[in-house]
Coordinates of C-alpha atoms and ligand atoms in Angstrom, one line a residue:
M1 CA 0.0 0.0 0.0
I2 CA 2.8 2.4 0.9
A3 CA 6.5 2.0 0.1
F4 CA 9.3 4.3 1.3
E5 CA 12.6 3.8 -0.4
R6 CA 15.7 5.5 1.1
V7 CA 13.8 8.6 2.0
T8 CA 15.6 11.6 3.6
K9 CA 14.2 14.9 4.8
R10 CA 16.2 17.8 6.1
F11 CA 15.2 21.1 7.6
G12 CA 18.2 23.3 7.0
S13 CA 21.2 21.4 8.3
W14 CA 19.0 19.1 10.5
T15 CA 18.2 15.7 9.2
A16 CA 14.7 14.9 10.5
V17 CA 14.3 11.6 8.5
N18 CA 17.4 9.8 7.6
D19 CA 17.5 7.2 4.8
V20 CA 14.3 5.4 5.8
S21 CA 13.0 2.4 3.8
L22 CA 9.7 1.0 5.0
T23 CA 6.6 -0.7 3.5
V24 CA 3.1 -0.8 4.9
G25 CA 0.9 -3.7 3.7
E26 CA -2.7 -3.4 2.6
G27 CA -5.0 -3.6 5.6
E28 CA -2.0 -3.4 8.0
F29 CA -2.1 -1.4 11.3
L30 CA 1.4 0.0 11.5
V31 CA 2.5 2.0 14.6
L32 CA 5.4 4.5 14.4
I33 CA 6.9 5.0 17.8
G34 CA 9.9 7.0 19.1
S35 CA 10.8 9.8 21.5
S36 CA 9.9 13.4 20.8
G37 CA 11.8 14.8 17.8
S38 CA 12.7 11.4 16.4
G39 CA 11.0 12.2 13.1
K40 CA 7.6 10.4 13.4
S41 CA 5.4 13.3 12.3
T42 CA 7.8 14.2 9.4
L43 CA 7.6 10.6 8.1
L44 CA 3.9 10.5 8.4
R45 CA 3.4 13.9 6.7
M46 CA 5.5 12.8 3.8
M47 CA 2.9 10.1 3.1
N48 CA 0.2 12.7 2.1
R49 CA 2.7 15.2 0.8
L50 CA 2.3 17.8 3.5
I51 CA 6.1 17.5 3.5
V52 CA 8.2 16.7 0.4
P53 CA 11.4 14.7 0.9
E54 CA 14.9 15.7 -0.4
S55 CA 15.7 12.3 -1.7
G56 CA 14.2 8.8 -2.0
S57 CA 10.9 7.7 -3.4
I58 CA 7.4 7.2 -1.8
R59 CA 4.9 5.0 -3.6
V60 CA 1.2 4.6 -2.7
E61 CA -0.5 1.7 -4.4
G62 CA 2.4 1.5 -6.8
T63 CA 2.3 5.1 -7.9
D64 CA 5.1 7.5 -7.0
I65 CA 3.3 10.3 -5.1
A66 CA 5.5 13.0 -6.6
A67 CA 3.4 12.4 -9.7
L68 CA 0.1 12.9 -8.0
R69 CA -1.7 16.1 -7.2
P70 CA -1.6 16.6 -3.4
E71 CA -5.4 17.2 -3.1
E72 CA -6.1 14.0 -5.0
L73 CA -3.7 12.1 -2.7
R74 CA -5.2 13.6 0.5
R75 CA -8.7 12.6 -0.5
R76 CA -7.6 9.0 -0.6
M77 CA -6.0 9.3 2.8
G78 CA -7.8 10.3 6.0
Y79 CA -5.6 12.3 8.4
V80 CA -6.2 12.8 12.2
I81 CA -4.1 14.9 14.5
Q82 CA -3.9 15.4 18.2
S83 CA -5.5 18.9 18.2
V84 CA -8.6 17.8 16.2
G85 CA -8.7 20.8 14.0
L86 CA -12.5 20.9 13.6
F87 CA -14.0 24.0 12.0
P88 CA -15.5 25.8 15.0
H89 CA -18.4 27.5 13.1
W90 CA -19.5 24.4 11.3
T91 CA -21.8 21.8 12.8
V92 CA -20.6 18.2 13.5
E93 CA -22.4 17.1 10.3
R94 CA -20.7 19.7 8.1
N95 CA -17.4 18.9 9.6
I96 CA -17.7 15.2 9.0
A97 CA -19.0 15.9 5.5
T98 CA -16.0 18.1 4.4
V99 CA -14.5 15.7 1.9
P100 CA -17.8 14.1 0.6
V101 CA -19.0 17.7 -0.1
L102 CA -15.8 18.5 -1.9
L103 CA -16.3 15.4 -4.0
G104 CA -19.8 16.5 -4.9
W105 CA -21.7 13.6 -3.3
P106 CA -25.5 14.0 -3.5
K107 CA -27.1 15.4 -0.3
A108 CA -28.9 12.3 0.7
R109 CA -25.8 10.2 0.4
V110 CA -23.8 12.6 2.5
R111 CA -26.5 12.6 5.2
D112 CA -26.6 8.8 5.3
R113 CA -22.9 8.6 5.5
V114 CA -22.8 11.1 8.4
T115 CA -25.4 9.1 10.3
E116 CA -23.5 5.9 9.7
L117 CA -20.2 7.4 10.9
L118 CA -21.7 9.0 14.0
E119 CA -23.1 5.5 15.0
L120 CA -19.8 3.9 14.2
L121 CA -18.1 6.3 16.6
N122 CA -20.7 5.9 19.3
L123 CA -22.2 9.4 19.0
D124 CA -26.0 9.6 18.9
P125 CA -26.9 11.3 15.6
R126 CA -30.0 12.9 17.0
R127 CA -27.9 14.6 19.7
F128 CA -24.7 15.4 17.9
R129 CA -25.4 16.0 14.2
S130 CA -26.3 19.7 14.6
A131 CA -24.0 20.4 17.6
Y132 CA -21.0 22.7 17.3
P133 CA -17.4 21.6 18.3
H134 CA -17.3 23.8 21.4
Q135 CA -20.3 21.9 22.8
L136 CA -18.4 18.6 22.8
S137 CA -16.0 17.0 25.2
G138 CA -12.4 16.4 24.1
G139 CA -13.2 12.7 23.5
Q140 CA -16.3 13.5 21.5
Q141 CA -14.4 16.0 19.4
Q142 CA -11.7 13.4 18.6
R143 CA -14.5 10.9 17.6
V144 CA -15.8 13.5 15.2
G145 CA -12.2 14.0 13.9
V146 CA -11.9 10.3 13.2
A147 CA -15.4 10.2 11.6
R148 CA -14.3 13.1 9.3
A149 CA -11.1 11.3 8.3
L150 CA -13.1 8.2 7.4
A151 CA -16.0 10.0 5.6
A152 CA -15.0 9.3 2.0
E153 CA -13.9 5.7 2.7
P154 CA -10.1 6.4 2.4
R155 CA -7.8 3.5 1.6
V156 CA -5.3 4.8 4.2
L157 CA -5.8 6.4 7.6
L158 CA -2.9 8.5 8.9
M159 CA -3.1 9.3 12.6
D160 CA -0.6 11.5 14.5
E161 CA -0.9 11.0 18.2
P162 CA -4.7 11.2 17.9
F163 CA -5.5 10.2 21.5
S164 CA -2.5 11.7 23.4
A165 CA -4.5 14.6 24.9
L166 CA -7.3 12.4 26.2
D167 CA -7.8 11.0 29.7
P168 CA -7.0 7.3 30.1
I169 CA -10.6 6.0 30.1
T170 CA -11.6 8.0 27.0
R171 CA -8.4 7.0 25.3
G172 CA -8.9 3.3 26.0
A173 CA -12.5 3.5 24.6
L174 CA -11.3 5.2 21.4
Q175 CA -8.4 2.7 21.0
G176 CA -11.1 -0.1 21.2
E177 CA -13.3 1.7 18.6
L178 CA -10.4 2.3 16.3
A179 CA -9.3 -1.4 16.5
A180 CA -12.9 -2.5 15.7
I181 CA -13.1 -0.1 12.7
H182 CA -9.8 -1.4 11.4
R183 CA -10.9 -5.0 11.8
D184 CA -14.3 -4.3 10.1
T185 CA -13.2 -2.0 7.2
G186 CA -9.7 -3.4 6.5
T187 CA -8.5 0.2 6.1
T188 CA -4.7 0.5 6.2
V189 CA -3.7 2.6 9.3
V190 CA -0.4 4.3 10.0
F191 CA -0.6 5.6 13.6
V192 CA 2.0 7.7 15.4
T193 CA 2.5 7.5 19.2
H194 CA 5.2 7.9 21.9
D195 CA 3.4 5.4 24.2
M196 CA 4.5 1.8 24.0
D197 CA 1.4 0.5 25.7
E198 CA -0.7 2.1 23.0
A199 CA 1.6 0.7 20.3
L200 CA 1.5 -2.9 21.7
T201 CA -2.3 -2.8 22.0
L202 CA -3.0 -1.5 18.5
A203 CA -0.2 -2.6 16.1
D204 CA 0.2 -5.4 13.7
R205 CA 3.7 -4.1 13.3
I206 CA 5.7 -1.5 15.2
A207 CA 8.3 0.7 13.5
V208 CA 10.7 2.3 16.0
M209 CA 12.4 5.7 15.1
D210 CA 15.4 7.3 16.7
H211 CA 17.1 10.5 15.5
G212 CA 15.4 10.2 12.1
R213 CA 16.4 6.6 11.5
L214 CA 14.3 3.5 11.6
V215 CA 15.9 1.2 14.2
Q216 CA 13.5 -1.7 14.3
T217 CA 10.4 -2.8 12.5
A218 CA 8.8 -5.9 14.0
T219 CA 5.6 -7.4 15.6
P220 CA 4.7 -6.4 19.1
L221 CA 5.9 -9.8 20.4
E222 CA 9.3 -9.5 18.7
I223 CA 9.7 -5.9 20.0
L224 CA 9.1 -7.1 23.5
T225 CA 11.2 -10.3 23.3
H226 CA 13.9 -9.3 20.9
P227 CA 14.4 -5.5 21.1
A228 CA 17.0 -4.4 18.6
G229 CA 19.0 -2.3 21.0
D230 CA 18.9 0.1 24.0
V231 CA 16.6 2.6 22.3
V232 CA 13.9 -0.1 21.8
R233 CA 14.6 -1.6 25.2
D234 CA 14.2 1.8 26.9
L235 CA 10.9 2.5 25.1
V236 CA 9.5 -0.9 26.2
G237 CA 10.7 -0.3 29.8
R238 CA 11.3 -2.8 32.6
E239 CA 8.2 -1.9 34.5
D240 CA 5.3 -4.3 34.1
W241 CA 7.3 -6.1 31.4
G242 CA 5.5 -9.4 32.2
L243 CA 2.0 -7.8 31.9
K244 CA 3.1 -6.2 28.5
R245 CA 4.2 -9.6 27.4
L246 CA 0.8 -11.0 28.3
S247 CA -0.9 -8.1 26.5
V248 CA 0.4 -9.1 23.0
E249 CA -1.0 -12.7 23.0
T250 CA -4.6 -13.8 23.2
V251 CA -6.4 -16.2 25.5
G252 CA -7.1 -18.4 22.5
Q253 CA -3.4 -18.8 21.8
R254 CA -2.8 -20.4 25.2
A255 CA -6.0 -22.2 26.0
R256 CA -5.8 -26.0 26.3
P257 CA -8.2 -27.9 24.1
E258 CA -10.0 -29.5 27.0
P259 CA -13.7 -30.0 27.8
T260 CA -15.1 -26.8 29.3
I261 CA -15.5 -26.2 33.1
P262 CA -18.1 -24.4 35.2
G263 CA -18.0 -20.6 35.3
A264 CA -18.7 -17.6 33.1
P265 CA -16.8 -18.2 29.9
F266 CA -14.0 -15.8 28.9
P267 CA -13.5 -14.6 25.3
S268 CA -10.7 -16.3 23.4
A269 CA -9.9 -13.0 21.6
A270 CA -9.1 -11.1 24.9
P271 CA -5.4 -10.4 25.7
L272 CA -3.8 -12.7 28.3
H273 CA -3.2 -9.9 30.9
R274 CA -7.0 -9.5 31.1
A275 CA -7.4 -13.2 31.7
L276 CA -4.8 -13.0 34.5
S277 CA -6.8 -10.1 36.1
E278 CA -10.0 -12.1 35.8
M279 CA -8.4 -15.1 37.5
V280 CA -7.3 -12.9 40.4
A281 CA -10.8 -11.4 40.6
R282 CA -12.5 -14.8 40.6
G283 CA -9.9 -16.4 42.9
T284 CA -9.4 -19.2 40.4
D285 CA -6.5 -20.7 38.4
R286 CA -8.6 -21.8 35.4
L287 CA -11.0 -20.1 33.1
P288 CA -13.5 -21.6 30.6
V289 CA -12.9 -20.0 27.2
M290 CA -15.4 -19.3 24.4
D291 CA -14.8 -18.3 20.8
E292 CA -16.5 -15.4 19.0
G293 CA -19.6 -17.4 18.3
G294 CA -20.0 -18.1 22.1
R295 CA -19.0 -21.8 21.7
P296 CA -16.7 -23.5 24.2
A297 CA -13.0 -23.1 23.2
G298 CA -11.1 -25.0 25.9
V299 CA -9.7 -24.0 29.2
L300 CA -7.0 -21.4 30.2
H301 CA -4.6 -22.5 33.0
L302 CA -2.7 -20.0 35.2
A303 CA 0.4 -22.3 34.9
D304 CA 0.4 -21.7 31.1
L305 CA 0.6 -17.9 31.5
V306 CA 3.9 -18.1 33.4
R307 CA 5.2 -20.9 31.2
G308 CA 4.9 -18.9 28.0
P309 CA 7.3 -19.5 25.1
A310 CA 9.3 -16.3 25.4
T311 CA 11.0 -14.8 28.4
S312 CA 12.4 -11.4 29.3
P313 CA 15.5 -10.4 27.3
Ligands
ADP401 P1 8.3 13.8 16.2 O1 7.0 13.8 15.5 O2 8.9 12.4 16.3 O3 8.3 14.4 17.6 P2 9.1 15.6 14.1 O4 9.0 14.7 12.9 O5 8.0 16.5 14.4 O6 9.3 14.6 15.4 O7 10.4 16.4 14.1 C1 11.7 15.8 13.8 C2 12.8 16.9 13.9 O8 12.7 17.8 12.8 C3 12.7 17.7 15.2 O9 14.0 18.0 15.6 C4 12.0 19.0 14.7 O10 12.4 20.1 15.5 C5 12.5 19.1 13.3 N1 11.5 19.8 12.5 C6 10.2 19.3 12.2 N2 9.6 20.1 11.4 C7 10.4 21.2 11.2 C8 10.3 22.4 10.4 N3 9.2 22.7 9.7 N4 11.3 23.2 10.4 C9 12.4 22.9 11.0 N5 12.6 21.8 11.8 C10 11.6 21.0 11.8
MG402 MG1 5.1 14.5 16.2

């Protein structure tokens, strides 16, 4: 879907992105992580030509984006930033409809799409369609920002620390909604964060940046168990390493294929750290597991959590 080949961007004598090659697969959820100033936003903004590189090539669906008109490219890519950037004098509906209106969609289609998106982002259309941005909480505004980016069904969603300014509860809710949207629509997502927990929760693959360079691109499990150096190790941190390790694997991956046992069944798609918490809460060392259809899917044993395949580096 997106391919960077030896891309470099300088601001004066400062090299913000240094010789980066990276591919993002169709439907992939890629998280760019790194400390402040490492070049994440610059890399992201080169994908929709808000920034043009000095050297190297960037292709989107096989086409070198230097050959595309920036407006055309941006309509194919949703873009969400931390400070939402909603138009204050426009209603929620008008804000969400920005790109469909530009594209000349018929009124009825725009209206239906806005309703669909408000519902998708858990905003009651009757209450929010005609509201103005200042009447919304930060979390609601950010939901509208995500809805606006998705409005014209972009092939790619670019997100630059979209949830960083939100409180932890709202942030968790929006992470869950974004993960569901990604699963249901198959949209390719490139998501910037400086928070490793957020990266581990959301990513199919994590790309770690340091001083403009890409230092590791790997799955969450690989990042945790085989960090490519001190920069990655520091981003992961030592604190709660074991819980992080449990957060990147699901209950279904460790459940034993045994006849089910009494008790409320636990979803096989849930991350293992949640199952551990549930065991503590229930005062038990075994949980019956069910699949997405609610059918029995074996039993999870506490012993299998601590006897996982990979240990701390
Ligand atoms: P990040 O998003 O990882 O925090 P950025 O990509 O925003 O980092 O910035 C990378 C580096 O490039 C920083 O040192 C920043 O100061 C510099 N930089 C970014 N944009 C500009 C600009 N327009 N002019 C000059 N320097 C810039
Ligand atoms: Mg940034």
